[in-house]
Short mmCIF file of C-alpha atoms in Angstrom, two decimals:
data_model
loop_
_atom_site.label_atom_id
_atom_site.label_comp_id
_atom_site.label_asym_id
_atom_site.label_seq_id
_atom_site.Cartn_x
_atom_site.Cartn_y
_atom_site.Cartn_z
CA MET W 1161 96.47 17.97 79.49
CA ASN W 1162 96.69 14.22 78.98
CA THR W 1163 100.34 13.08 79.34
CA GLU W 1164 100.18 10.93 76.21
CA GLU W 1165 98.78 13.86 74.23
CA ASN W 1166 101.49 16.17 75.56
CA GLN W 1167 104.25 13.75 74.56
CA TRP W 1168 102.83 13.33 71.07
CA LEU W 1169 102.70 17.08 70.51
CA LYS W 1170 106.20 17.56 71.91
CA ALA W 1171 107.44 14.89 69.52
CA LEU W 1172 106.04 16.92 66.62
CA GLY W 1173 107.98 19.93 67.85
CA ARG W 1174 107.29 23.64 67.76
CA GLU W 1175 108.65 24.10 64.23
CA GLU W 1176 106.31 21.53 62.69
CA LEU W 1177 103.31 22.75 64.69
CA TYR W 1178 104.00 26.30 63.54
CA PHE W 1179 105.00 25.85 59.90
CA ARG W 1180 103.19 22.65 58.93
CA HIS W 1181 100.05 22.88 61.07
CA GLN W 1182 99.81 26.70 61.18
CA LEU W 1183 99.41 26.97 64.96
CA SER W 1184 100.59 30.22 66.51
CA HIS W 1185 103.33 30.16 69.12
CA GLN W 1186 100.79 31.15 71.78
CA GLN W 1187 98.55 28.24 70.80
CA ILE W 1188 101.58 25.95 70.89
CA ASP W 1189 102.34 27.20 74.39
CA ASP W 1190 98.81 26.24 75.42
CA LEU W 1191 99.20 22.75 73.97
CA LEU W 1192 102.72 22.08 75.23
CA GLY W 1193 102.33 23.81 78.58
CA ASP W 1194 105.39 26.05 78.21
CA GLN W 1195 106.27 29.68 77.44
CA GLY W 1196 108.29 29.25 74.26
CA SER W 1197 106.32 31.95 72.45
CA ARG W 1198 108.40 34.56 74.28
CA GLY W 1199 111.21 33.78 71.89
CA PHE W 1200 109.05 34.51 68.84
CA ARG W 1201 107.78 38.03 69.44
CA GLU W 1202 108.40 38.93 65.80
CA ALA W 1203 105.69 36.48 64.70
CA LYS W 1204 103.24 38.23 67.02
CA ALA W 1205 104.26 41.63 65.65
CA GLN W 1206 103.70 40.39 62.08
CA MET W 1207 100.19 39.25 62.98
CA LEU W 1208 99.41 42.61 64.54
CA ALA W 1209 100.64 44.34 61.35
CA LYS W 1210 98.40 42.06 59.29
CA LEU W 1211 95.47 42.91 61.57
CA ASN W 1212 96.05 46.59 60.77
CA VAL W 1213 95.88 45.80 57.04
CA PHE W 1214 92.66 43.85 57.58
CA LEU W 1215 91.09 46.80 59.36
CA GLY W 1216 92.12 49.04 56.47
CA VAL W 1217 90.55 46.71 53.90
CA SER W 1218 87.39 46.56 56.01
CA ARG W 1219 87.15 50.35 56.00
CA LEU W 1220 87.60 50.47 52.22
CA LEU W 1221 84.78 48.02 51.59
CA THR W 1222 82.48 49.59 54.18
CA GLU W 1223 83.00 53.07 52.73
CA ALA W 1224 82.13 51.66 49.30
CA GLY W 1225 78.87 50.28 50.68
CA ILE W 1226 79.93 46.63 50.29
CA ALA W 1227 78.63 44.47 53.14
CA PHE W 1228 80.73 41.42 54.02
CA ILE W 1229 81.16 38.73 56.66
CA PRO W 1230 84.73 37.84 57.71
CA LEU W 1231 85.21 34.06 57.84
CA LYS W 1232 87.48 32.66 60.57
CA GLY W 1233 90.48 34.99 60.87
CA PHE W 1234 90.77 37.80 63.38
CA LEU W 1235 87.14 37.74 64.50
CA LEU W 1236 87.33 34.03 65.30
CA SER W 1237 90.54 34.62 67.26
CA GLN W 1238 88.87 37.46 69.17
CA ARG W 1239 85.85 35.29 70.01
CA ILE W 1240 87.89 32.30 71.20
CA TYR W 1241 90.85 33.99 72.88
CA GLY W 1242 89.82 37.60 73.44
CA ASP W 1243 92.81 38.53 71.24
CA PRO W 1244 92.46 38.94 67.44
CA SER W 1245 96.14 38.12 66.90
CA TYR W 1246 96.33 35.01 69.11
CA ARG W 1247 95.84 32.48 66.30
CA ILE W 1248 97.44 32.75 62.86
CA THR W 1249 95.35 34.44 60.19
CA GLY W 1250 96.59 33.72 56.69
CA ASP W 1251 94.29 34.89 53.89
CA PHE W 1252 91.47 37.35 54.51
CA ASP W 1253 88.33 35.33 53.70
CA LEU W 1254 85.31 37.58 53.12
CA LEU W 1255 81.79 36.43 52.28
CA ILE W 1256 79.91 38.92 50.09
CA LYS W 1257 76.80 38.93 47.93
CA PRO W 1258 77.34 37.83 44.29
CA GLN W 1259 76.05 41.15 42.95
CA LYS W 1260 78.80 42.97 44.88
CA VAL W 1261 81.74 40.87 43.64
CA SER W 1262 82.61 43.04 40.64
CA GLU W 1263 82.44 46.22 42.72
CA ALA W 1264 84.56 44.72 45.51
CA ILE W 1265 87.20 43.70 42.99
CA ARG W 1266 87.28 47.24 41.57
CA VAL W 1267 87.84 48.68 45.06
CA LEU W 1268 90.69 46.26 45.75
CA LEU W 1269 92.31 46.83 42.34
CA LYS W 1270 92.46 50.55 43.09
CA ASN W 1271 94.29 49.79 46.31
CA GLY W 1272 97.16 47.65 45.08
CA TYR W 1273 95.57 44.20 44.86
CA GLN W 1274 95.80 42.06 41.74
CA PRO W 1275 93.91 38.92 40.66
CA GLU W 1276 95.89 35.84 41.66
CA ALA W 1277 94.47 33.20 39.31
CA PHE W 1278 92.06 34.89 36.93
CA THR W 1279 90.44 38.16 35.96
CA LEU W 1280 86.67 38.45 36.24
CA PRO W 1281 85.25 38.95 32.72
CA GLN W 1282 83.82 42.38 31.91
CA ASP W 1283 80.88 40.94 30.01
CA LYS W 1284 77.91 40.67 32.41
CA ALA W 1285 76.65 37.37 31.01
CA CYS W 1286 80.13 35.85 31.36
CA GLN W 1287 80.37 37.20 34.90
CA ARG W 1288 77.14 35.44 35.84
CA ARG W 1289 78.46 32.16 34.42
CA VAL W 1290 81.68 32.49 36.39
CA LEU W 1291 79.79 33.23 39.60
CA ARG W 1292 77.68 30.11 39.08
CA MET W 1293 80.63 27.86 38.28
CA ILE W 1294 82.91 28.78 41.17
CA ASN W 1295 82.44 30.27 44.64
CA GLU W 1296 85.52 32.43 45.25
CA CYS W 1297 88.34 34.45 43.75
CA SER W 1298 91.67 35.56 45.17
CA LEU W 1299 93.49 38.87 44.97
CA VAL W 1300 96.99 39.46 46.27
CA HIS W 1301 98.65 42.75 47.19
CA LYS W 1302 101.61 43.35 44.91
CA GLU W 1303 103.81 44.74 47.72
CA THR W 1304 102.76 43.04 50.96
CA GLY W 1305 101.81 39.67 49.49
CA ILE W 1306 98.60 39.64 51.55
CA ASN W 1307 95.87 37.57 49.94
CA ILE W 1308 92.15 38.34 50.01
CA GLU W 1309 89.66 35.64 49.08
CA LEU W 1310 86.24 36.91 48.11
CA HIS W 1311 83.57 34.24 48.58
CA TRP W 1312 80.07 34.65 47.19
CA ARG W 1313 78.93 31.21 48.35
CA LEU W 1314 79.91 29.80 51.73
CA PHE W 1315 80.84 26.38 50.36
CA GLY W 1316 82.24 25.31 47.02
CA SER W 1317 79.90 22.29 46.86
CA ASP W 1318 76.12 22.39 47.14
CA LEU W 1319 75.11 21.12 50.57
CA VAL W 1320 71.71 22.72 50.06
CA SER W 1321 70.32 25.20 47.56
CA THR W 1322 71.88 28.66 47.50
CA LYS W 1323 68.54 30.19 48.47
CA THR W 1324 68.22 27.92 51.51
CA LEU W 1325 71.79 28.54 52.64
CA ASP W 1326 71.44 32.31 52.24
CA ALA W 1327 68.29 32.23 54.40
CA ILE W 1328 70.14 30.24 57.08
CA ILE W 1329 73.05 32.70 57.08
CA ASP W 1330 70.99 35.90 57.05
CA ASP W 1331 69.02 34.72 60.06
CA LYS W 1332 72.09 33.93 62.15
CA LEU W 1333 74.28 37.01 62.11
CA GLU W 1334 75.46 39.12 65.03
CA GLU W 1335 77.20 42.48 65.18
CA THR W 1336 80.55 42.58 66.93
CA GLN W 1337 83.15 45.25 67.56
CA LEU W 1338 86.86 44.97 66.78
CA ALA W 1339 89.31 47.87 67.15
CA GLY W 1340 86.47 50.40 67.00
CA GLN W 1341 84.90 48.94 63.85
CA ALA W 1342 81.57 47.12 63.60
CA PHE W 1343 81.51 43.74 61.85
CA ARG W 1344 78.87 41.19 61.00
CA GLN W 1345 79.78 37.77 62.37
CA PHE W 1346 78.13 34.35 62.44
CA ASN W 1347 76.43 33.49 65.70
CA PRO W 1348 78.23 30.74 67.69
CA GLU W 1349 76.06 27.87 66.43
CA ILE W 1350 76.59 28.45 62.72
CA GLU W 1351 80.21 29.52 63.20
CA LEU W 1352 81.00 26.26 64.99
CA LEU W 1353 79.25 24.23 62.30
CA TYR W 1354 81.11 26.20 59.62
CA LEU W 1355 84.42 25.31 61.31
CA VAL W 1356 83.42 21.63 61.28
CA VAL W 1357 82.47 21.68 57.60
CA HIS W 1358 85.51 23.74 56.57
CA GLY W 1359 87.95 21.54 58.49
CA GLY W 1360 86.17 18.41 57.30
CA PHE W 1361 86.37 19.46 53.65
CA HIS W 1362 90.14 19.73 54.13
CA ALA W 1363 90.31 16.38 56.00
CA TYR W 1364 91.77 18.38 58.92
CA ARG W 1365 95.14 18.26 57.20
CA ARG W 1366 96.28 21.09 59.48
CA LEU W 1367 95.83 20.54 63.20
CA LYS W 1368 95.00 24.25 63.37
CA TRP W 1369 91.44 23.51 62.26
CA LEU W 1370 90.94 20.80 64.87
CA VAL W 1371 92.44 22.98 67.61
CA ASP W 1372 90.02 25.77 66.63
CA ILE W 1373 87.09 23.45 67.32
CA LYS W 1374 88.62 22.01 70.49
CA THR W 1375 89.15 25.50 71.92
CA TYR W 1376 85.77 26.75 70.70
CA LEU W 1377 84.05 23.95 72.60
CA GLU W 1378 86.02 24.81 75.73
CA ARG W 1379 85.57 28.58 75.69
CA VAL W 1380 82.50 29.64 73.69
CA ARG W 1381 78.95 29.17 74.87
CA PHE W 1382 76.50 27.92 72.24
CA ASP W 1383 73.03 26.45 72.12
CA GLU W 1384 73.34 22.70 71.47
CA ALA W 1385 69.73 22.36 70.29
CA ARG W 1386 70.20 25.13 67.71
CA PHE W 1387 73.51 23.61 66.63
CA LEU W 1388 71.84 20.23 66.04
CA GLU W 1389 69.01 21.90 64.15
CA LEU W 1390 71.54 23.55 61.85
CA ALA W 1391 73.46 20.30 61.45
CA LYS W 1392 70.23 18.59 60.41
CA SER W 1393 69.43 21.30 57.86
CA LEU W 1394 72.87 20.84 56.24
CA ASN W 1395 72.95 17.07 56.83
CA ALA W 1396 76.38 17.48 58.43
CA PHE W 1397 76.33 14.60 60.92
CA ARG W 1398 79.00 12.58 59.11
CA LEU W 1399 81.53 15.39 59.49
CA ILE W 1400 80.46 15.99 63.09
CA ALA W 1401 81.07 12.32 63.90
CA LEU W 1402 84.43 12.46 62.11
CA THR W 1403 85.43 15.58 64.04
CA ASN W 1404 84.51 13.96 67.35
CA ALA W 1405 86.58 10.88 66.49
CA LEU W 1406 89.61 13.05 65.70
CA LEU W 1407 89.18 15.07 68.89
CA GLU W 1408 89.12 11.83 70.90
CA HIS W 1409 92.17 10.53 69.04
CA PHE W 1410 94.40 13.62 69.26
CA PHE W 1411 93.03 15.31 72.39
CA PRO W 1412 91.56 12.59 74.62
CA GLY W 1413 89.26 13.92 77.28
CA SER W 1414 88.36 17.08 75.37
CA ARG W 1415 84.74 18.19 75.04
CA LEU W 1416 82.94 16.77 72.00
CA LEU W 1417 80.32 18.10 69.63
CA PRO W 1418 76.71 17.19 70.50
CA SER W 1419 76.14 14.07 68.41
CA SER W 1420 76.08 10.34 69.10
CA GLN W 1421 76.55 9.20 65.50
CA PRO W 1422 79.61 6.92 65.12
CA PRO W 1423 82.34 7.89 62.62
CA ARG W 1424 82.87 6.08 59.33
CA LYS W 1425 86.23 4.33 59.44
CA PRO W 1426 87.64 5.03 55.92
CA PRO W 1427 87.28 8.85 56.23
CA PHE W 1428 88.82 8.72 59.70
CA ARG W 1429 91.83 6.76 58.42
CA PHE W 1430 92.23 9.18 55.52
CA CYS W 1431 92.26 12.16 57.91
CA LEU W 1432 94.99 10.51 59.98
CA GLN W 1433 96.99 10.00 56.79
CA GLU W 1434 96.54 13.66 55.78
CA ILE W 1435 97.40 15.00 59.23
CA HIS W 1436 100.58 12.96 59.45
CA THR W 1437 101.95 13.98 56.05
CA THR W 1438 104.92 16.28 56.47
CA THR W 1439 105.47 17.77 52.99
CA GLU W 1440 103.32 18.95 50.10
CA GLU W 1441 105.15 16.58 47.77
CA GLU W 1442 103.63 13.62 49.61
CA THR W 1443 100.17 14.68 48.46
CA LYS W 1444 100.82 15.22 44.73
CA SER W 1445 99.80 11.98 43.09
CA ILE W 1446 96.84 10.51 41.26
CA ARG W 1447 96.35 8.07 44.13
CA ILE W 1448 96.01 10.87 46.69
CA TYR W 1449 93.78 12.84 44.33
CA LEU W 1450 91.40 9.89 44.02
CA GLN W 1451 91.47 9.32 47.78
CA ARG W 1452 90.54 12.95 48.35
CA LEU W 1453 87.75 12.71 45.79
CA HIS W 1454 86.36 9.61 47.51
CA PHE W 1455 86.63 11.36 50.88
CA ALA W 1456 84.79 14.42 49.55
CA LEU W 1457 82.02 12.33 48.01
CA ASP W 1458 81.50 10.50 51.29
CA ALA W 1459 81.28 13.65 53.45
CA PHE W 1460 77.57 14.28 52.79
CA PRO W 1461 74.90 11.79 51.71
CA ARG W 1462 72.78 13.91 49.35
CA TRP W 1463 73.11 13.38 45.60
CA ARG W 1464 72.89 17.12 44.97
CA TYR W 1465 76.11 17.50 46.91
CA LYS W 1466 77.85 14.53 45.27
CA LEU W 1467 77.06 15.80 41.78
CA SER W 1468 78.45 19.25 42.65
CA VAL W 1469 81.67 17.62 43.96
CA ILE W 1470 82.09 15.74 40.68
CA LYS W 1471 81.44 18.93 38.71
CA ASN W 1472 83.94 20.90 40.79
CA ASN W 1473 86.59 18.22 40.34
CA LEU W 1474 86.24 18.44 36.58
CA LEU W 1475 87.10 22.14 36.71
CA ALA W 1476 90.62 23.56 36.62
CA THR W 1477 89.72 27.16 37.33
CA ASP W 1478 92.85 27.71 39.37
CA SER W 1479 94.97 27.44 36.24
CA ILE W 1480 92.84 28.43 33.25
CA ASN W 1481 92.23 32.16 33.16
CA SER W 1482 88.56 33.07 33.26
CA LYS W 1483 88.71 34.87 29.94
CA TYR W 1484 88.37 31.36 28.51
CA ILE W 1485 85.44 30.43 30.78
CA PRO W 1486 82.60 31.62 29.25
CA CYS W 1487 80.10 31.23 26.97
CA ILE W 1488 80.37 27.43 26.81
CA PRO W 1489 81.04 26.17 30.35
CA LEU W 1490 80.95 22.58 29.05
CA LEU W 1491 84.39 23.22 27.53
CA TYR W 1492 85.77 23.73 31.03
CA TYR W 1493 84.48 20.40 32.23
CA LEU W 1494 86.04 18.64 29.24
CA ILE W 1495 89.42 20.35 29.65
CA GLY W 1496 89.64 20.13 33.43
CA PRO W 1497 90.62 16.44 33.91
CA PHE W 1498 93.35 16.61 31.25
CA TRP W 1499 94.72 19.82 32.71
CA LYS W 1500 94.88 18.25 36.17
CA LEU W 1501 96.65 15.20 34.78
CA PHE W 1502 99.18 17.51 33.14
CA ARG W 1503 99.79 19.37 36.42
CA GLY W 1504 100.00 16.26 38.54
CA PHE W 1505 96.61 16.84 40.25
CA ARG W 1506 97.94 19.75 42.30
#
């Protein structure tokens, strides 16, 4: 490890790397070059307990005939480290088909999970409107506090048409085994690109997302030509260039993604600002909201994407229960900005 890099990470400290940037103690050991994780065995035990819950949820959905693809989480940890509990898994992110959302929710409701932000309408026409307007819903277990996010579209904004993206995904799945269960998982090329887009959408505010990519590049074999072909189909070269610039900045000498496109300076500066914030309160202002909106609009060049970002930013679906969504979606877009002003753009 570069000495300058090591000193910078040590200056952040284990507590900030763990709580603020969501890096596991084992990952922090790797970065700092020490064995401090031995003093935090309880955190490892908690992750193993969460893995057991994940396996139970997987069995429930599989037995109900609901196919799904785990995003990031335990399968990513297994692929990178050979240990599903090595990195921290927070929410269980599951990608499912839109027509299975209602059934998946029913299964989870029967097993102690409750809607976190809204309840899916019973009316079929209203359900279809909700599924078009947003791309995910969250359910939380009333006793354990474990959160499951059901995604029926991979991204909240339209990088390409849903039909095109579904065709890309369906063609690039592999079967993998974890604890005796079979799972569908992205192949390395699309998984790596997904990590870039996911981290980029969040401006890499947590170093966890950048470390995932750094370690992926070091440990997982992938076909660079296929990766570049996928990047071209999603027009993701701006985020790839941004990711490379951040890797060079925070982890000099690390392997980079296959692209020679230079980064755009304003998004790079914004990512540095986001990464170096230390509290949530620092990010709750109209100024930061507008900066994030500008960053999101700049991430991809296509107008289809930019229009979907604007539409999504007019929504306030995290706070207005879906029983109000319905039959006139335009009402949501009119209410959204005022609701966000009232809540301080959180």
